[in-house]
Amino acid sequence: MGEALRLVQEMRLYEEKSYETLGWPEAHLRRNVFWHLYIGDKSASILNKVPISLHQICLESPITTMFDEGLACNLMCPAHELGSQAFENQLRAGFFLCFRLWYAASEMLIDLNFLSRLYNKNGRLEAPGPSADTSHLRNTITHSYLAFTSILHNCPDWIRNPSSAADSSGTIARFQNLSFYIQKANLFVTFHILRLVLLSRFADRGAADILGLTSDPATLSLRKVEIASDLLDSIKDIPFEALQANGEPCVEKLRQVGVALLETMHSVDNEAIAARARFLFGMLLDILSRLNSRISDELSNDHES
């Protein structure tokens, strides 16, 4: 990805004027590449704790590349039985939801880093400087978090219930249903892992109160277990092949949930919370083993040790 991000910057794909001389479909394809890499960059930064590359503060000019949810791309062949414009628009709607999730979480973490610098050098929000008024920024982050948690509340019917969304029957319907299930799996797994990451990062900085939580270790552990439970509930009715289609990125997100459950099992003093974490951890291991991932073996070994 590093090489791809470097090319994006060299080609200045973050500027709308770089597309002005391009015809269809080259302009659409390049825009899609840019926004996919934009999300991928945020994903790598959030999940792997690496520096972000494609952000306003890292570039020499503003990001002006068009991001229009209503823009018709017409990249699917209309002559093909699977290539209807309505189906393409539905897939794009799912992509835009994914974009909003990663963007919102990334901006909150950037704001958290900035807030930490206003307090002290060790990064914890304990003693702000004498002239630092952080109330506005804290309120902004709180409102951003509330907006983030509601992104999937009103997601389209074809994502919330893919089995009833196809506009045809037979092979086409099965293909469309699976496509929507793949998007649903990606969206809901992403949403819950981002909830977990945000909780952990804010708690580590002593800022759990910004998310409406206390800093009590048992309360935070319970919240992590609840998020893991929400994730498993959200995917229990999703066809397994839809999880498989999301590949290693999905596995990595599930791994991070497993790590959080392991930490809870070994650190929390409340036996009820620990027992719930063990139960969910077993369910997660089963899913990972069915995905035929080496991650399941690693987590299992960590659990036994």
mmCIF file of N, CA, C and O in Angstrom, residues 72-117:
data_model
loop_
_atom_site.group_PDB
_atom_site.id
_atom_site.type_symbol
_atom_site.label_atom_id
_atom_site.label_comp_id
_atom_site.label_asym_id
_atom_site.label_seq_id
_atom_site.Cartn_x
_atom_site.Cartn_y
_atom_site.Cartn_z
ATOM 1 N N ALA A 72 -23.391 9.131 -10.832
ATOM 2 C CA ALA A 72 -23.549 7.859 -11.545
ATOM 3 C C ALA A 72 -22.254 7.517 -12.271
ATOM 4 O O ALA A 72 -21.753 8.303 -13.068
ATOM 5 N N CYS A 73 -21.710 6.338 -11.986
ATOM 6 C CA CYS A 73 -20.448 5.943 -12.615
ATOM 7 C C CYS A 73 -20.662 5.096 -13.867
ATOM 8 O O CYS A 73 -19.876 5.155 -14.797
ATOM 9 N N ASN A 74 -21.714 4.274 -13.854
ATOM 10 C CA ASN A 74 -22.014 3.411 -15.004
ATOM 11 C C ASN A 74 -20.824 2.535 -15.382
ATOM 12 O O ASN A 74 -20.485 2.390 -16.558
ATOM 13 N N LEU A 75 -20.189 1.958 -14.373
ATOM 14 C CA LEU A 75 -19.028 1.108 -14.633
ATOM 15 C C LEU A 75 -19.423 -0.345 -14.883
ATOM 16 O O LEU A 75 -18.634 -1.116 -15.409
ATOM 17 N N MET A 76 -20.636 -0.726 -14.482
ATOM 18 C CA MET A 76 -21.104 -2.082 -14.751
ATOM 19 C C MET A 76 -21.763 -2.116 -16.122
ATOM 20 O O MET A 76 -22.511 -1.207 -16.489
ATOM 21 N N CYS A 77 -21.477 -3.160 -16.857
ATOM 22 C CA CYS A 77 -21.981 -3.260 -18.228
ATOM 23 C C CYS A 77 -23.499 -3.452 -18.227
ATOM 24 O O CYS A 77 -23.998 -4.468 -17.722
ATOM 25 N N PRO A 78 -24.264 -2.500 -18.776
ATOM 26 C CA PRO A 78 -25.726 -2.624 -18.761
ATOM 27 C C PRO A 78 -26.233 -3.770 -19.624
ATOM 28 O O PRO A 78 -27.357 -4.234 -19.437
ATOM 29 N N ALA A 79 -25.402 -4.231 -20.565
ATOM 30 C CA ALA A 79 -25.832 -5.330 -21.427
ATOM 31 C C ALA A 79 -25.775 -6.672 -20.706
ATOM 32 O O ALA A 79 -26.412 -7.641 -21.119
ATOM 33 N N HIS A 80 -25.005 -6.719 -19.609
ATOM 34 C CA HIS A 80 -24.891 -7.960 -18.842
ATOM 35 C C HIS A 80 -26.066 -8.070 -17.892
ATOM 36 O O HIS A 80 -26.527 -7.081 -17.325
ATOM 37 N N GLU A 81 -26.546 -9.279 -17.686
ATOM 38 C CA GLU A 81 -27.733 -9.478 -16.853
ATOM 39 C C GLU A 81 -27.513 -9.068 -15.400
ATOM 40 O O GLU A 81 -28.461 -8.787 -14.667
ATOM 41 N N LEU A 82 -26.237 -9.012 -14.956
ATOM 42 C CA LEU A 82 -25.948 -8.628 -13.578
ATOM 43 C C LEU A 82 -25.603 -7.151 -13.438
ATOM 44 O O LEU A 82 -25.333 -6.681 -12.343
ATOM 45 N N GLY A 83 -25.606 -6.418 -14.550
ATOM 46 C CA GLY A 83 -25.070 -5.067 -14.533
ATOM 47 C C GLY A 83 -26.085 -3.950 -14.532
ATOM 48 O O GLY A 83 -25.881 -2.942 -15.207
ATOM 49 N N SER A 84 -27.175 -4.070 -13.805
ATOM 50 C CA SER A 84 -28.176 -3.008 -13.799
ATOM 51 C C SER A 84 -27.662 -1.779 -13.059
ATOM 52 O O SER A 84 -26.870 -1.879 -12.120
ATOM 53 N N GLN A 85 -28.140 -0.610 -13.484
ATOM 54 C CA GLN A 85 -27.740 0.636 -12.838
ATOM 55 C C GLN A 85 -28.213 0.685 -11.389
ATOM 56 O O GLN A 85 -27.515 1.186 -10.506
ATOM 57 N N ALA A 86 -29.400 0.144 -11.138
ATOM 58 C CA ALA A 86 -29.929 0.144 -9.770
ATOM 59 C C ALA A 86 -29.023 -0.658 -8.839
ATOM 60 O O ALA A 86 -28.747 -0.243 -7.704
ATOM 61 N N PHE A 87 -28.547 -1.797 -9.318
ATOM 62 C CA PHE A 87 -27.662 -2.638 -8.508
ATOM 63 C C PHE A 87 -26.345 -1.921 -8.232
ATOM 64 O O PHE A 87 -25.839 -1.929 -7.105
ATOM 65 N N GLU A 88 -25.792 -1.267 -9.237
ATOM 66 C CA GLU A 88 -24.545 -0.523 -9.043
ATOM 67 C C GLU A 88 -24.735 0.594 -8.021
ATOM 68 O O GLU A 88 -23.878 0.813 -7.155
ATOM 69 N N ASN A 89 -25.850 1.291 -8.099
ATOM 70 C CA ASN A 89 -26.115 2.370 -7.142
ATOM 71 C C ASN A 89 -26.227 1.833 -5.717
ATOM 72 O O ASN A 89 -25.791 2.478 -4.754
ATOM 73 N N GLN A 90 -26.822 0.653 -5.578
ATOM 74 C CA GLN A 90 -26.937 0.048 -4.249
ATOM 75 C C GLN A 90 -25.560 -0.312 -3.687
ATOM 76 O O GLN A 90 -25.283 -0.089 -2.503
ATOM 77 N N LEU A 91 -24.702 -0.860 -4.525
ATOM 78 C CA LEU A 91 -23.350 -1.192 -4.074
ATOM 79 C C LEU A 91 -22.584 0.065 -3.672
ATOM 80 O O LEU A 91 -21.855 0.079 -2.673
ATOM 81 N N ARG A 92 -22.761 1.131 -4.427
ATOM 82 C CA ARG A 92 -22.079 2.383 -4.111
ATOM 83 C C ARG A 92 -22.562 2.948 -2.775
ATOM 84 O O ARG A 92 -21.780 3.520 -2.014
ATOM 85 N N ALA A 93 -23.838 2.772 -2.485
ATOM 86 C CA ALA A 93 -24.366 3.253 -1.204
ATOM 87 C C ALA A 93 -23.666 2.553 -0.040
ATOM 88 O O ALA A 93 -23.342 3.177 0.981
ATOM 89 N N GLY A 94 -23.416 1.255 -0.195
ATOM 90 C CA GLY A 94 -22.689 0.522 0.837
ATOM 91 C C GLY A 94 -21.268 1.017 0.986
ATOM 92 O O GLY A 94 -20.741 1.130 2.102
ATOM 93 N N PHE A 95 -20.627 1.328 -0.131
ATOM 94 C CA PHE A 95 -19.261 1.857 -0.078
ATOM 95 C C PHE A 95 -19.224 3.192 0.663
ATOM 96 O O PHE A 95 -18.329 3.445 1.475
ATOM 97 N N PHE A 96 -20.195 4.050 0.409
ATOM 98 C CA PHE A 96 -20.211 5.354 1.063
ATOM 99 C C PHE A 96 -20.419 5.218 2.572
ATOM 100 O O PHE A 96 -19.862 5.992 3.354
ATOM 101 N N LEU A 97 -21.215 4.235 2.989
ATOM 102 C CA LEU A 97 -21.377 3.993 4.421
ATOM 103 C C LEU A 97 -20.049 3.574 5.048
ATOM 104 O O LEU A 97 -19.691 4.019 6.141
ATOM 105 N N CYS A 98 -19.320 2.720 4.347
ATOM 106 C CA CYS A 98 -18.014 2.282 4.837
ATOM 107 C C CYS A 98 -17.064 3.468 4.952
ATOM 108 O O CYS A 98 -16.328 3.610 5.935
ATOM 109 N N PHE A 99 -17.087 4.322 3.954
ATOM 110 C CA PHE A 99 -16.254 5.527 3.984
ATOM 111 C C PHE A 99 -16.574 6.372 5.212
ATOM 112 O O PHE A 99 -15.674 6.845 5.917
ATOM 113 N N ARG A 100 -17.855 6.565 5.477
ATOM 114 C CA ARG A 100 -18.252 7.407 6.612
ATOM 115 C C ARG A 100 -17.767 6.824 7.938
ATOM 116 O O ARG A 100 -17.355 7.570 8.836
ATOM 117 N N LEU A 101 -17.802 5.501 8.075
ATOM 118 C CA LEU A 101 -17.339 4.871 9.315
ATOM 119 C C LEU A 101 -15.856 5.150 9.553
ATOM 120 O O LEU A 101 -15.458 5.605 10.633
ATOM 121 N N TRP A 102 -15.034 4.862 8.548
ATOM 122 C CA TRP A 102 -13.594 5.046 8.711
ATOM 123 C C TRP A 102 -13.234 6.517 8.883
ATOM 124 O O TRP A 102 -12.366 6.864 9.695
ATOM 125 N N TYR A 103 -13.885 7.376 8.122
ATOM 126 C CA TYR A 103 -13.587 8.804 8.206
ATOM 127 C C TYR A 103 -13.918 9.343 9.595
ATOM 128 O O TYR A 103 -13.113 10.057 10.212
ATOM 129 N N ALA A 104 -15.102 8.993 10.098
ATOM 130 C CA ALA A 104 -15.522 9.502 11.404
ATOM 131 C C ALA A 104 -14.584 9.028 12.510
ATOM 132 O O ALA A 104 -14.175 9.811 13.379
ATOM 133 N N ALA A 105 -14.235 7.744 12.494
ATOM 134 C CA ALA A 105 -13.349 7.212 13.532
ATOM 135 C C ALA A 105 -11.964 7.843 13.450
ATOM 136 O O ALA A 105 -11.360 8.197 14.473
ATOM 137 N N SER A 106 -11.455 7.999 12.243
ATOM 138 C CA SER A 106 -10.130 8.591 12.066
ATOM 139 C C SER A 106 -10.088 10.026 12.572
ATOM 140 O O SER A 106 -9.140 10.433 13.264
ATOM 141 N N GLU A 107 -11.110 10.803 12.253
ATOM 142 C CA GLU A 107 -11.136 12.195 12.694
ATOM 143 C C GLU A 107 -11.211 12.294 14.217
ATOM 144 O O GLU A 107 -10.582 13.172 14.827
ATOM 145 N N MET A 108 -11.947 11.394 14.850
ATOM 146 C CA MET A 108 -12.017 11.416 16.314
ATOM 147 C C MET A 108 -10.666 11.100 16.941
ATOM 148 O O MET A 108 -10.272 11.710 17.945
ATOM 149 N N LEU A 109 -9.943 10.159 16.364
ATOM 150 C CA LEU A 109 -8.634 9.810 16.914
ATOM 151 C C LEU A 109 -7.622 10.930 16.698
ATOM 152 O O LEU A 109 -6.760 11.178 17.549
ATOM 153 N N ILE A 110 -7.722 11.616 15.571
ATOM 154 C CA ILE A 110 -6.852 12.774 15.343
ATOM 155 C C ILE A 110 -7.170 13.875 16.352
ATOM 156 O O ILE A 110 -6.268 14.499 16.932
ATOM 157 N N ASP A 111 -8.459 14.103 16.591
ATOM 158 C CA ASP A 111 -8.850 15.100 17.592
ATOM 159 C C ASP A 111 -8.372 14.693 18.988
ATOM 160 O O ASP A 111 -7.980 15.548 19.792
ATOM 161 N N LEU A 112 -8.418 13.388 19.277
ATOM 162 C CA LEU A 112 -7.935 12.909 20.576
ATOM 163 C C LEU A 112 -6.441 13.191 20.733
ATOM 164 O O LEU A 112 -5.986 13.626 21.798
ATOM 165 N N ASN A 113 -5.676 12.954 19.675
ATOM 166 C CA ASN A 113 -4.240 13.244 19.732
ATOM 167 C C ASN A 113 -3.986 14.731 19.954
ATOM 168 O O ASN A 113 -3.109 15.125 20.734
ATOM 169 N N PHE A 114 -4.758 15.553 19.267
ATOM 170 C CA PHE A 114 -4.601 16.998 19.429
ATOM 171 C C PHE A 114 -4.980 17.423 20.844
ATOM 172 O O PHE A 114 -4.298 18.244 21.477
ATOM 173 N N LEU A 115 -6.061 16.842 21.353
ATOM 174 C CA LEU A 115 -6.493 17.158 22.713
ATOM 175 C C LEU A 115 -5.426 16.760 23.727
ATOM 176 O O LEU A 115 -5.160 17.489 24.690
ATOM 177 N N SER A 116 -4.805 15.614 23.501
ATOM 178 C CA SER A 116 -3.760 15.150 24.413
ATOM 179 C C SER A 116 -2.585 16.117 24.459
ATOM 180 O O SER A 116 -1.998 16.361 25.519
ATOM 181 N N ARG A 117 -2.240 16.681 23.311
ATOM 182 C CA ARG A 117 -1.122 17.625 23.263
ATOM 183 C C ARG A 117 -1.447 18.910 24.022
ATOM 184 O O ARG A 117 -0.549 19.596 24.507
#
